[in-house]
Amino acid sequence: MSSPSPDTLHTMSHPDHHNYQPITTKITIGEDTYTIDTSDQSIKIIRRSARWKKGTRSKRDSTSPDSAQSDSVSPDHSKSSSSSPDPVCRIFCHSPDSPDMVACPPLTTSAQDLPSPDSPQACKEASNKLTAVISSLREDGIEPDVLISNLEYIGEVLGVLAAKSDHDDLDDELSELKNEAVPDDVRKWLASTFAKPEQISKKSDEHPTLRSVANAIRTGIFIEKIYSRMSTSQLMVIPPEVEAYLKKTDDWNFDLFNFAKSTNGSPLKFMGYHLMQEYGCFNKYKIPPSTLETLLGHLEIGYHSNGNPYHNNLHATDVLQTCHWIISQTGLKDWLSDLEIFALLFSAIIHDYDHSGTTNNFHIQSNSKMAILYNDRSVLENHHVAAFFSTMIDNECNILNNMSKAEFREFRSLMIEMVLHTDMSMHFSQLKYMKGLIQTAVNGGSLDKTKVLCLILHSCDVSHPTKKWELHNEWTARCMEEFFRQGDMEQELGLDFSPLCDRQTTVVPQSQIGFIDFIVSPIFDVCGDMICLVLDQKEDQATKPWEKILGDNKDLWQIKAKSGETGFEVSDAVNDVKPPRVASAKPAIEENGVAENGNTNGNSEETAKQEPDPQNPESLDRRHLIKQIGPITIDSLPPDKPTQHKDVVGEVPSSVLSRPGSPVTWNFGVKESITVAPPRPQSASLLSPPERRRAPISVDHKLRKHALDF
């Protein structure tokens, strides 16, 4: 048999070749169309589609000796020569029906003939190539260059699948629900009950056209301008002394305690309002400024409700400002989406909301209601998030009202995830996971942005040792005072002392040295590595002000430890200003002068002192005329028989509207009742109404008759 030309593959002789008739047909595999012509016992293959665009980066473009030749081959293969390698491998697969004459998909080395490894068609193409390689190795063999080229492509496809495995959790048992044999309502119930929301949520694969994107951008800009003009007049007034401090929020060592004094007890409200305005959250999520101001005021009061020296509104403000510094000064804000930034900042605001001043371990050991409610799992962290959403709804200051349903779900999911990861019991597991995630990303994997946000918030939550000594020393004193308060409570309840809560045995300098060495330094090292990885920076290019400050603070604590100091300086927590009251957006409903909360309006002491004067109508209490609460009781007995109009007509006083008698006796032609002034009463009580005109309301005889016929 002569050597085949590149465009013709000779097959083995068919058993019944004398009666065999030539057949021409087309076979589609994936998006490739093959025309097979069996005339003269040969197979001619024409590839219709080339899906890998030119210029696509691939190892095969430079290493494969066949790529240049295969690129020059036209569909009819007219430019190929017999001396060059055949771009289409001869592969013969035996079939039960036709054991000698079956053609498998060709093995090519041309990058232009292959789909991109991250395209939807790449998996099928890789599967076909793997099948062809196995068949070729079992039959006539395969050239080494062709084998290497195809295995490289298969490896790239598998690499893309491995990189996406953390995000694509949909190829599990739920894929069987796509079977049409499962009813639609059953499929929805199974998916919503036994799968997490992120497993069944899919983003649309449809790519918007350029015109639709342009129209959406124009519409968004137009709406944002209109809303910006409407909300500008509602912005909160910030005092000049507070504004001066807010201009320094980009400083790592922000002077928080003096800033708090300038705000008259509202540092969180002013800082949160300022950053929400700086990041454009008002316009992006259509938040009314007055609603945000009211919400921040309620959160400030909730932080101060338990009188904690450390876990209060000052700590929340410090964590919020530190989060702002990390995403703004490092450049992470350009990597995060607007919703992720909004969720991160607000998670920092509420991450310790309504803190009890005690640890999770105290709640668990004392069997508190909160521990029972949350089943001993991240007790305080669960409470912080739940209390925030309850406060926002109960006080009718929901800043998330104008979000879409998808945005709200993502915002809430991110907030829950971030706040729960501030649980200190998850510190080491979170640190280990992030180290592995960063190492995977260095080797070509992807970073989970939610885990990155959790790391940022947790790092900022324990960041006070990374601030200058004056700030760090004050925070340490406040924290130890709160710990010792808990120790006193544990002693009263007969519980074992929690670590660092016994004021008689705790050595503060040693505790802070251990806190810096084992908690703060490791997590900020990982945080710095994460920032360098995301921004593709080298270690010497990254901005890390905490490294030097951590070392300086540790040295100062070591000096104190060597000198034999065991205590700490008294904090300034007793001078913290109480947040002002908030004018709630929810109107108070009064019923008989009593508000919904059960308190009477006004000062109760003043009300008790003021006695009503019967001679002065202004001093009478008329609040009972607003609304009657409860059933009305009648002391008199009911009549013996049903009362009719004729029985009581003689008892009707002269002050009623209609004159006595029946409408038949009324003389409507006489107008004396209209022209003559009504008689004036000689005397009357304060609560009796004045005498009215004794004239019928209407001249409609039938109407008046029916009205009085009862």
XYZ file of C-alpha atoms in Angstrom:
710
model
C 0.000 0.000 0.000
C 1.390 3.393 -0.962
C 2.084 6.105 1.578
C -1.020 8.166 2.175
C -1.167 11.836 1.397
C -1.881 14.262 4.270
C -5.500 14.786 3.256
C -6.272 11.092 2.880
C -6.270 8.398 5.533
C -6.262 4.860 4.131
C -8.388 2.461 6.090
C -8.110 -1.243 6.458
C -9.889 -3.317 3.882
C -13.560 -3.783 4.548
C -14.655 -7.430 4.740
C -17.314 -6.887 2.112
C -15.374 -4.482 -0.101
C -16.685 -5.902 -3.423
C -20.280 -4.853 -2.569
C -19.264 -1.697 -0.691
C -20.721 1.578 -2.010
C -19.020 4.959 -1.313
C -20.777 6.970 1.375
C -20.270 10.660 2.163
C -21.541 12.009 5.475
C -20.883 14.657 8.146
C -20.128 14.057 11.795
C -20.235 16.807 14.447
C -18.107 16.351 17.575
C -18.470 19.280 19.939
C -18.299 22.301 17.655
C -16.094 20.557 15.057
C -17.696 19.345 11.846
C -16.054 16.488 9.937
C -16.951 15.483 6.362
C -16.129 11.810 5.819
C -15.864 10.504 2.253
C -15.221 6.754 1.990
C -14.755 6.629 -1.773
C -11.687 4.666 -2.890
C -11.509 3.188 0.608
C -10.185 6.481 2.064
C -11.372 9.040 4.585
C -11.207 12.740 3.829
C -11.652 14.988 6.879
C -12.453 18.705 6.658
C -12.531 20.704 9.889
C -15.165 23.398 9.754
C -14.466 25.370 12.960
C -11.268 26.753 14.496
C -12.202 28.013 17.940
C -8.883 28.958 19.518
C -8.177 32.511 18.432
C -4.812 33.542 17.158
C -2.523 35.075 19.706
C -3.695 32.819 22.521
C -0.836 32.024 24.860
C 0.041 28.361 24.869
C 3.107 26.270 25.462
C 2.470 24.446 22.232
C 2.915 27.589 20.143
C 6.662 27.609 20.778
C 7.567 24.013 21.577
C 5.589 21.998 19.064
C 7.367 21.408 15.744
C 4.060 20.786 14.020
C 2.363 24.040 14.929
C 3.852 26.078 12.130
C 3.030 23.458 9.554
C -0.475 22.825 10.821
C -1.174 26.575 10.791
C -0.379 26.666 7.115
C -2.646 23.776 6.203
C -5.791 24.916 4.406
C -9.116 23.113 4.764
C -8.461 21.127 1.594
C -4.845 20.439 2.683
C -3.569 21.437 -0.700
C -0.355 22.969 0.705
C 0.812 19.918 2.614
C 3.639 17.739 1.319
C 4.382 14.095 1.771
C 7.684 14.814 3.510
C 6.197 16.881 6.317
C 4.623 15.200 9.334
C 0.987 14.371 8.936
C -1.025 16.939 11.002
C -3.856 14.422 11.387
C -2.908 11.191 13.159
C -4.192 7.934 11.764
C -6.283 6.356 14.493
C -8.279 3.162 13.997
C -10.747 2.119 16.666
C -12.368 -1.280 16.399
C -16.136 -1.404 16.646
C -18.316 -4.464 17.289
C -20.266 -3.770 14.096
C -17.333 -2.809 11.949
C -14.109 -3.985 13.562
C -11.822 -2.759 10.810
C -13.237 0.588 9.731
C -13.926 3.254 12.349
C -12.272 6.699 12.484
C -11.662 8.544 15.771
C -11.311 12.317 16.143
C -7.935 13.434 14.822
C -5.090 14.458 17.077
C -3.770 17.885 16.115
C -0.995 20.094 17.460
C -2.297 23.397 16.109
C -3.208 25.904 18.813
C -5.630 27.604 16.468
C -7.757 24.489 16.165
C -8.397 24.177 19.907
C -10.786 26.012 22.233
C -9.350 28.097 25.042
C -8.717 26.005 28.199
C -11.149 28.169 30.190
C -13.961 27.938 27.609
C -17.014 25.691 28.069
C -15.964 23.546 25.067
C -12.494 22.828 26.452
C -13.596 19.981 28.737
C -15.221 18.065 25.890
C -12.246 18.689 23.623
C -9.850 17.453 26.324
C -11.978 14.341 26.830
C -11.972 13.602 23.087
C -8.218 14.068 22.934
C -7.622 11.790 25.886
C -9.786 9.097 24.278
C -7.908 9.491 20.983
C -4.523 9.299 22.705
C -5.468 6.072 24.488
C -6.781 4.557 21.257
C -3.639 5.542 19.362
C -1.346 4.075 21.995
C -3.275 0.793 21.868
C -3.268 0.540 18.081
C -0.652 2.087 15.762
C 1.157 4.306 18.311
C 1.589 8.036 18.325
C 4.455 10.416 17.684
C 6.095 11.792 20.878
C 5.645 15.456 19.878
C 1.956 14.944 19.194
C 1.515 13.065 22.476
C 3.274 15.798 24.486
C 1.317 18.563 22.788
C -2.052 16.956 23.458
C -1.193 16.066 27.059
C -0.110 19.667 27.668
C -3.494 20.895 26.466
C -5.326 18.361 28.622
C -3.211 19.473 31.592
C -4.123 23.114 31.046
C -7.822 22.276 30.982
C -7.504 20.285 34.214
C -5.604 23.183 35.786
C -8.418 25.580 34.990
C -10.949 23.165 36.472
C -8.866 22.807 39.638
C -8.628 26.583 40.018
C -12.388 26.922 39.761
C -13.168 24.031 42.080
C -13.474 26.310 45.126
C -16.205 28.355 43.444
C -18.090 25.815 41.381
C -19.781 23.500 43.879
C -22.670 22.732 41.619
C -21.390 19.463 40.111
C -22.528 17.325 43.020
C -25.547 15.203 43.777
C -27.832 18.129 42.960
C -26.980 17.717 39.284
C -29.357 14.762 39.240
C -32.196 17.155 39.973
C -31.862 18.511 36.457
C -33.433 15.326 35.197
C -36.802 16.114 33.685
C -38.235 13.077 35.475
C -38.087 15.101 38.715
C -41.078 17.484 38.984
C -40.239 21.156 39.059
C -41.744 21.810 42.506
C -39.936 18.792 43.975
C -36.667 19.943 42.407
C -37.048 23.413 43.927
C -37.902 21.966 47.346
C -34.918 19.618 47.366
C -32.550 22.330 46.220
C -33.779 24.923 48.705
C -33.902 22.507 51.647
C -30.795 20.345 51.296
C -28.355 22.723 49.606
C -26.759 25.951 50.701
C -27.997 29.100 48.953
C -24.653 29.626 47.237
C -24.839 26.122 45.762
C -28.063 26.757 43.887
C -27.440 30.369 42.926
C -26.092 30.746 39.431
C -24.929 33.810 37.635
C -26.226 34.323 34.181
C -23.892 33.179 31.406
C -25.358 35.622 28.946
C -22.926 38.336 27.951
C -24.508 41.780 27.619
C -24.067 43.644 24.405
C -22.058 46.832 24.228
C -25.186 48.892 23.627
C -26.985 47.473 26.654
C -23.958 48.136 28.854
C -23.731 51.710 27.589
C -27.434 52.308 28.221
C -27.169 50.867 31.716
C -24.226 53.138 32.508
C -26.055 56.210 31.210
C -29.155 55.323 33.219
C -27.144 54.713 36.370
C -25.295 58.011 36.060
C -28.551 59.881 35.431
C -30.285 58.326 38.462
C -27.242 58.871 40.657
C -27.103 62.570 39.744
C -30.794 63.013 40.529
C -30.488 61.208 43.867
C -27.317 63.122 44.712
C -29.113 66.430 44.223
C -32.079 65.271 46.320
C -29.960 63.998 49.210
C -27.445 66.848 49.375
C -29.810 69.017 51.386
C -30.330 66.212 53.934
C -26.662 65.707 54.845
C -25.733 65.700 58.502
C -24.064 68.814 59.868
C -20.531 68.026 61.074
C -18.953 70.480 63.549
C -15.661 72.104 62.412
C -13.610 70.543 65.227
C -14.890 67.081 64.243
C -14.252 67.784 60.562
C -10.629 68.598 61.381
C -10.114 65.116 62.839
C -11.973 63.376 59.989
C -9.440 64.779 57.529
C -6.795 62.632 59.249
C -8.500 59.249 58.845
C -5.735 58.158 56.443
C -3.255 58.191 59.332
C -2.401 54.773 60.770
C -2.028 56.267 64.270
C -5.310 58.150 64.185
C -5.863 60.093 67.422
C -9.068 58.302 68.320
C -9.511 59.303 71.968
C -9.247 63.051 71.347
C -11.517 62.615 68.337
C -14.116 60.932 70.568
C -14.033 63.862 73.000
C -14.636 66.331 70.155
C -17.753 64.434 69.038
C -19.562 64.757 72.386
C -19.997 61.007 72.736
C -20.733 60.166 69.087
C -17.428 59.085 67.469
C -18.987 56.116 65.680
C -21.773 58.209 64.166
C -19.441 60.808 62.704
C -16.780 58.343 61.555
C -19.307 55.959 60.006
C -21.201 58.775 58.313
C -17.975 60.273 56.951
C -16.691 57.001 55.467
C -20.059 56.061 53.981
C -20.057 59.428 52.239
C -16.427 59.097 51.150
C -17.010 55.706 49.511
C -20.213 56.904 47.820
C -22.543 54.492 49.616
C -25.323 57.097 49.840
C -25.724 57.297 46.083
C -24.809 53.696 45.217
C -27.381 52.141 47.547
C -29.860 55.045 47.772
C -29.436 55.489 51.532
C -31.259 58.519 52.955
C -28.678 60.446 55.025
C -31.144 61.048 57.857
C -31.870 57.297 58.068
C -28.173 56.457 58.353
C -27.708 59.155 60.976
C -30.566 57.715 63.031
C -29.243 54.158 62.710
C -25.723 55.132 63.750
C -27.165 56.956 66.750
C -29.033 53.836 67.880
C -25.908 51.701 67.379
C -23.885 54.142 69.457
C -26.357 53.858 72.326
C -26.331 50.045 72.036
C -22.538 49.995 72.306
C -22.675 52.145 75.438
C -25.597 50.339 77.095
C -23.470 47.944 79.189
C -20.833 50.499 80.232
C -17.908 48.475 78.869
C -14.511 50.190 79.112
C -13.171 48.362 76.022
C -15.936 46.847 73.869
C -17.793 50.085 73.264
C -18.373 52.638 70.521
C -14.731 53.797 70.687
C -13.472 50.308 69.870
C -15.913 50.016 66.963
C -14.706 53.398 65.650
C -11.079 52.286 65.920
C -11.715 49.046 63.997
C -13.684 50.952 61.356
C -10.885 53.490 60.811
C -8.258 50.724 60.644
C -10.280 48.818 58.024
C -10.552 52.022 56.014
C -6.763 52.481 56.175
C -5.997 48.945 55.014
C -8.252 49.039 51.947
C -7.537 52.654 50.999
C -3.812 53.069 51.618
C -2.768 49.673 50.265
C -4.966 49.791 47.159
C -7.222 46.863 48.073
C -10.296 49.016 47.446
C -9.586 48.749 43.704
C -9.671 44.943 43.991
C -12.894 44.806 46.008
C -16.376 45.516 44.680
C -18.526 48.370 45.991
C -20.788 45.956 47.844
C -17.822 44.183 49.454
C -16.423 47.511 50.665
C -19.820 48.535 52.038
C -20.224 45.185 53.810
C -16.690 45.352 55.265
C -17.125 48.871 56.663
C -20.523 48.182 58.182
C -19.328 44.859 59.606
C -16.595 46.834 61.354
C -19.255 49.188 62.727
C -21.440 46.436 64.229
C -18.913 43.661 64.902
C -19.193 44.113 68.724
C -22.640 45.718 68.916
C -24.426 45.296 72.264
C -21.396 43.505 73.732
C -21.985 42.174 77.233
C -18.441 42.932 78.419
C -17.770 39.233 78.952
C -16.311 36.473 76.799
C -18.049 33.600 75.044
C -16.559 31.230 77.600
C -18.249 33.145 80.433
C -21.634 32.856 78.726
C -21.150 29.135 78.179
C -19.950 28.425 81.730
C -22.732 30.483 83.295
C -25.440 29.033 81.021
C -26.658 32.472 80.062
C -29.769 32.985 77.957
C -27.571 34.084 75.081
C -25.515 30.881 75.212
C -28.682 28.785 75.277
C -30.118 30.756 72.364
C -27.067 30.259 70.146
C -26.157 26.736 71.326
C -22.703 27.729 72.652
C -21.496 28.497 69.109
C -19.945 31.957 68.640
C -22.440 33.288 71.152
C -21.525 36.961 71.138
C -20.767 37.126 67.409
C -24.176 35.709 66.531
C -25.782 38.176 68.906
C -23.956 41.168 67.371
C -25.359 40.509 63.902
C -28.841 39.596 65.094
C -29.056 42.640 67.372
C -27.979 44.932 64.532
C -30.688 43.760 62.151
C -33.282 43.877 64.932
C -32.313 47.436 65.843
C -32.434 48.527 62.230
C -35.924 47.091 61.714
C -37.475 47.945 65.089
C -36.495 51.610 64.860
C -37.552 51.917 61.207
C -34.094 53.027 60.054
C -33.440 50.321 57.479
C -30.656 51.622 55.246
C -30.885 48.498 53.044
C -34.441 49.139 51.824
C -33.395 50.266 48.347
C -31.065 47.346 47.691
C -32.017 44.681 45.217
C -32.842 41.271 46.614
C -29.560 39.812 45.360
C -27.529 42.681 46.828
C -29.222 42.340 50.201
C -28.591 38.584 50.324
C -24.919 39.040 49.430
C -24.517 41.903 51.916
C -26.094 39.915 54.738
C -24.099 36.793 53.890
C -20.823 38.728 53.862
C -21.622 40.483 57.139
C -22.519 37.246 58.925
C -19.374 35.545 57.647
C -17.064 38.401 58.622
C -18.494 39.008 62.092
C -18.532 35.300 62.961
C -14.847 35.129 62.037
C -14.041 37.681 64.746
C -14.615 34.864 67.241
C -11.193 34.456 68.847
C -11.667 30.694 69.122
C -11.437 30.553 65.319
C -8.143 32.488 65.208
C -5.670 29.646 64.672
C -7.856 27.709 62.249
C -8.447 30.896 60.260
C -4.721 31.655 60.248
C -3.849 28.144 59.045
C -6.488 28.255 56.317
C -5.297 31.629 55.022
C -1.684 30.457 54.888
C -2.734 27.494 52.770
C -4.939 29.680 50.596
C -2.107 32.122 49.949
C 0.267 29.279 49.093
C -2.284 27.861 46.666
C -2.718 31.272 45.048
C 1.061 31.638 44.649
C 1.066 28.363 42.713
C -1.619 29.582 40.322
C -4.799 29.160 42.346
C -7.390 31.792 43.203
C -8.125 33.765 46.367
C -11.487 33.563 48.084
C -12.458 37.227 48.529
C -14.817 36.430 51.386
C -11.976 34.838 53.350
C -9.789 37.847 52.577
C -12.459 40.181 53.982
C -12.733 38.018 57.112
C -8.969 38.228 57.553
C -8.986 42.025 57.220
C -11.733 42.511 59.812
C -10.188 40.050 62.275
C -6.770 41.702 61.912
C -8.241 45.148 62.575
C -10.117 43.791 65.597
C -6.808 42.923 67.341
C -4.786 45.785 65.884
C -4.284 48.034 68.896
C -0.748 46.629 69.605
C 0.191 47.877 66.101
C -0.576 51.509 67.030
C 1.784 53.901 68.765
C 2.441 53.381 72.467
C 0.066 56.076 73.761
C -2.883 54.483 71.961
C -1.852 50.897 72.632
C -1.276 51.502 76.360
C -4.724 53.079 76.768
C -6.411 50.207 74.921
C -4.534 47.677 77.059
C -5.676 49.350 80.277
C -9.304 49.360 79.098
C -9.139 45.709 78.039
C -7.633 44.547 81.340
C -10.241 46.480 83.333
C -12.975 44.660 81.424
C -11.269 41.305 81.956
C -10.968 41.927 85.698
C -14.663 42.877 85.887
C -15.474 39.498 84.398
C -13.153 37.832 86.899
C -15.014 39.461 89.760
C -18.317 38.197 88.344
C -16.900 34.682 87.973
C -15.745 34.761 91.579
C -19.225 35.771 92.745
C -20.835 32.983 90.717
C -18.362 30.381 91.932
C -16.922 29.794 88.442
C -13.300 29.185 87.535
C -11.364 32.265 86.492
C -11.043 32.718 82.754
C -7.514 33.386 81.462
C -6.237 36.915 82.285
C -9.349 37.665 84.389
C -7.902 37.166 87.878
C -6.691 40.576 89.038
C -4.548 38.949 91.751
C -2.410 36.728 89.531
C -2.400 38.292 86.045
C 0.899 39.852 84.937
C -0.056 42.438 82.325
C 3.366 42.979 80.612
C 3.859 39.251 80.071
C 0.320 38.844 78.762
C 0.843 41.598 76.195
C 4.168 40.163 75.058
C 2.476 36.803 74.448
C -0.449 38.520 72.732
C 1.936 40.281 70.330
C 4.112 37.210 69.655
C 1.412 34.581 69.155
C -1.638 36.484 67.971
C -0.994 39.913 66.493
C 2.343 39.443 64.701
C 1.367 36.185 62.924
C -1.968 37.481 61.665
C -0.484 40.744 60.406
C 2.290 38.802 58.664
C -0.353 36.795 56.827
C -2.342 39.954 56.133
C 0.754 41.605 54.659
C 1.475 38.554 52.476
C -2.117 38.603 51.270
C -1.895 42.286 50.320
C 1.367 41.715 48.413
C -0.170 38.762 46.580
C -3.339 40.583 45.586
C -1.510 43.722 44.447
C 1.421 41.784 42.934
C 3.928 43.655 45.081
C 7.282 42.688 46.485
C 7.898 42.663 50.208
C 10.008 45.828 50.110
C 7.306 47.675 48.112
C 4.418 47.012 50.501
C 3.339 49.587 53.076
C 3.429 47.955 56.517
C 3.567 50.572 59.275
C 2.700 47.971 61.899
C 5.986 46.062 61.676
C 8.184 48.655 63.382
C 5.498 49.720 65.882
C 4.931 46.116 66.985
C 8.614 45.742 67.739
C 8.772 49.016 69.650
C 5.718 48.189 71.782
C 7.068 44.741 72.563
C 10.376 46.226 73.693
C 8.562 48.588 76.061
C 6.585 45.714 77.577
C 9.794 43.725 78.032
C 11.325 46.650 79.890
C 8.315 46.746 82.213
C 8.504 42.986 82.733
C 12.201 43.125 83.612
C 11.583 45.926 86.082
C 9.064 43.722 87.896
C 5.876 45.594 86.974
C 2.751 43.462 86.987
C -0.124 45.931 86.727
C -1.187 48.641 84.324
C -2.041 52.307 84.337
C -5.606 53.333 85.022
C -7.521 54.035 81.828
C -9.550 57.103 80.973
C -12.742 55.061 80.441
C -14.541 56.767 83.346
C -14.432 60.032 81.396
C -16.103 58.636 78.274
C -19.049 60.790 77.251
C -22.424 59.095 77.047
C -23.999 59.187 73.564
C -26.939 61.566 73.187
C -30.494 60.353 72.764
C -31.757 59.673 69.271
C -34.886 61.197 67.823
C -36.368 57.993 66.482
C -37.831 57.993 63.004
C -40.692 55.866 64.351
C -43.562 58.112 65.556
C -44.793 57.536 69.084
C -48.415 56.415 69.223
C -50.351 57.759 72.179
C -53.392 56.101 73.626
C -55.055 57.955 76.495
C -51.802 59.823 77.056
C -49.766 56.644 77.442
C -47.006 55.871 74.939
C -46.297 52.406 73.545
C -43.503 51.855 76.023
C -45.953 52.336 78.916
C -44.628 55.724 80.028
C -46.918 58.731 80.234
C -46.120 61.746 78.143
C -44.075 64.436 79.768
C -42.501 64.408 83.196
C -44.387 62.080 85.516
C -43.393 64.043 88.619
C -44.641 67.323 87.200
C -47.889 65.657 86.107
C -48.498 64.343 89.616
C -47.963 67.765 91.175
C -50.417 69.580 88.877
C -54.014 69.209 90.060
C -56.814 70.017 87.560
C -58.770 73.212 88.217
C -62.511 72.844 87.440
C -62.803 76.593 86.934
C -60.022 76.564 84.331
C -60.933 74.570 81.207
C -57.315 74.550 80.054
C -56.248 72.567 83.108
C -58.690 69.714 82.494
C -57.315 66.405 81.342
C -58.938 65.764 77.988
C -56.617 62.933 76.941
C -59.410 60.413 77.401
C -61.099 61.961 74.373
C -58.309 60.771 72.058
C -58.978 57.066 72.085
C -60.680 54.626 74.416
C -58.651 51.576 75.372
C -60.401 48.336 76.172
C -64.132 47.523 76.388
C -66.657 50.111 77.509
C -68.623 49.022 80.594
C -72.200 50.205 81.318
C -73.231 50.170 84.955
C -77.027 50.536 84.396
C -79.286 47.562 83.756
C -80.814 46.975 80.304
C -84.534 47.844 79.785
C -87.205 45.242 80.392
C -88.460 45.379 76.835
C -87.103 46.613 73.498
C -87.181 50.393 73.304
C -88.982 52.054 70.409
C -88.932 55.631 69.233
C -92.443 56.417 70.408
C -91.555 55.334 73.925
C -88.763 57.867 74.328
C -89.879 60.699 72.057
C -91.238 62.635 74.994
C -87.915 62.422 76.780
C -85.897 63.873 73.922
C -84.344 67.183 75.092
C -84.883 70.380 73.183
C -81.225 70.504 72.153
C -81.525 67.645 69.649
C -81.409 68.455 65.976
C -84.860 67.277 64.899
C -88.066 68.614 66.486
C -90.319 66.236 68.381
C -93.065 64.372 66.654
C -93.069 62.633 63.307
C -92.094 64.060 59.908
C -95.823 64.271 59.036
C -96.355 67.038 61.608
C -93.311 69.017 60.517
C -94.191 72.289 58.750
C -91.436 72.716 56.214
C -93.025 75.780 54.677
C -92.393 77.895 57.771
C -88.858 79.264 57.837
C -88.949 80.783 61.306
C -86.407 78.288 62.570
C -83.898 79.505 60.002
C -84.531 83.241 60.295
C -84.989 83.433 64.049
C -81.893 83.183 66.220
C -81.848 80.109 68.467
C -82.412 80.624 72.175
C -79.370 80.982 74.323
C -79.008 78.672 77.346
C -79.113 80.311 80.733
C -76.561 77.918 82.210
C -74.506 75.016 81.031
C -71.808 72.686 82.315
C -68.330 72.733 80.785
C -68.757 69.437 78.983
C -72.312 69.935 77.672
C -72.553 71.030 74.028
C -74.263 74.358 73.150
C -77.845 74.301 71.935
C -78.079 73.826 68.208
C -80.602 75.084 65.682
C -83.847 73.134 65.803
C -84.148 72.702 62.081
C -83.964 69.509 60.021
C -80.704 68.782 58.213
C -82.527 67.811 55.046
C -85.913 68.551 53.510
C -86.055 65.053 52.151
C -89.190 63.668 53.836
C -88.381 60.035 53.132
C -84.823 60.357 54.379
C -85.876 61.872 57.691
C -88.653 59.324 58.111
C -86.305 56.389 57.595
C -83.682 57.929 59.834
C -86.077 58.224 62.763
C -87.918 54.953 62.234
C -85.863 52.783 64.578
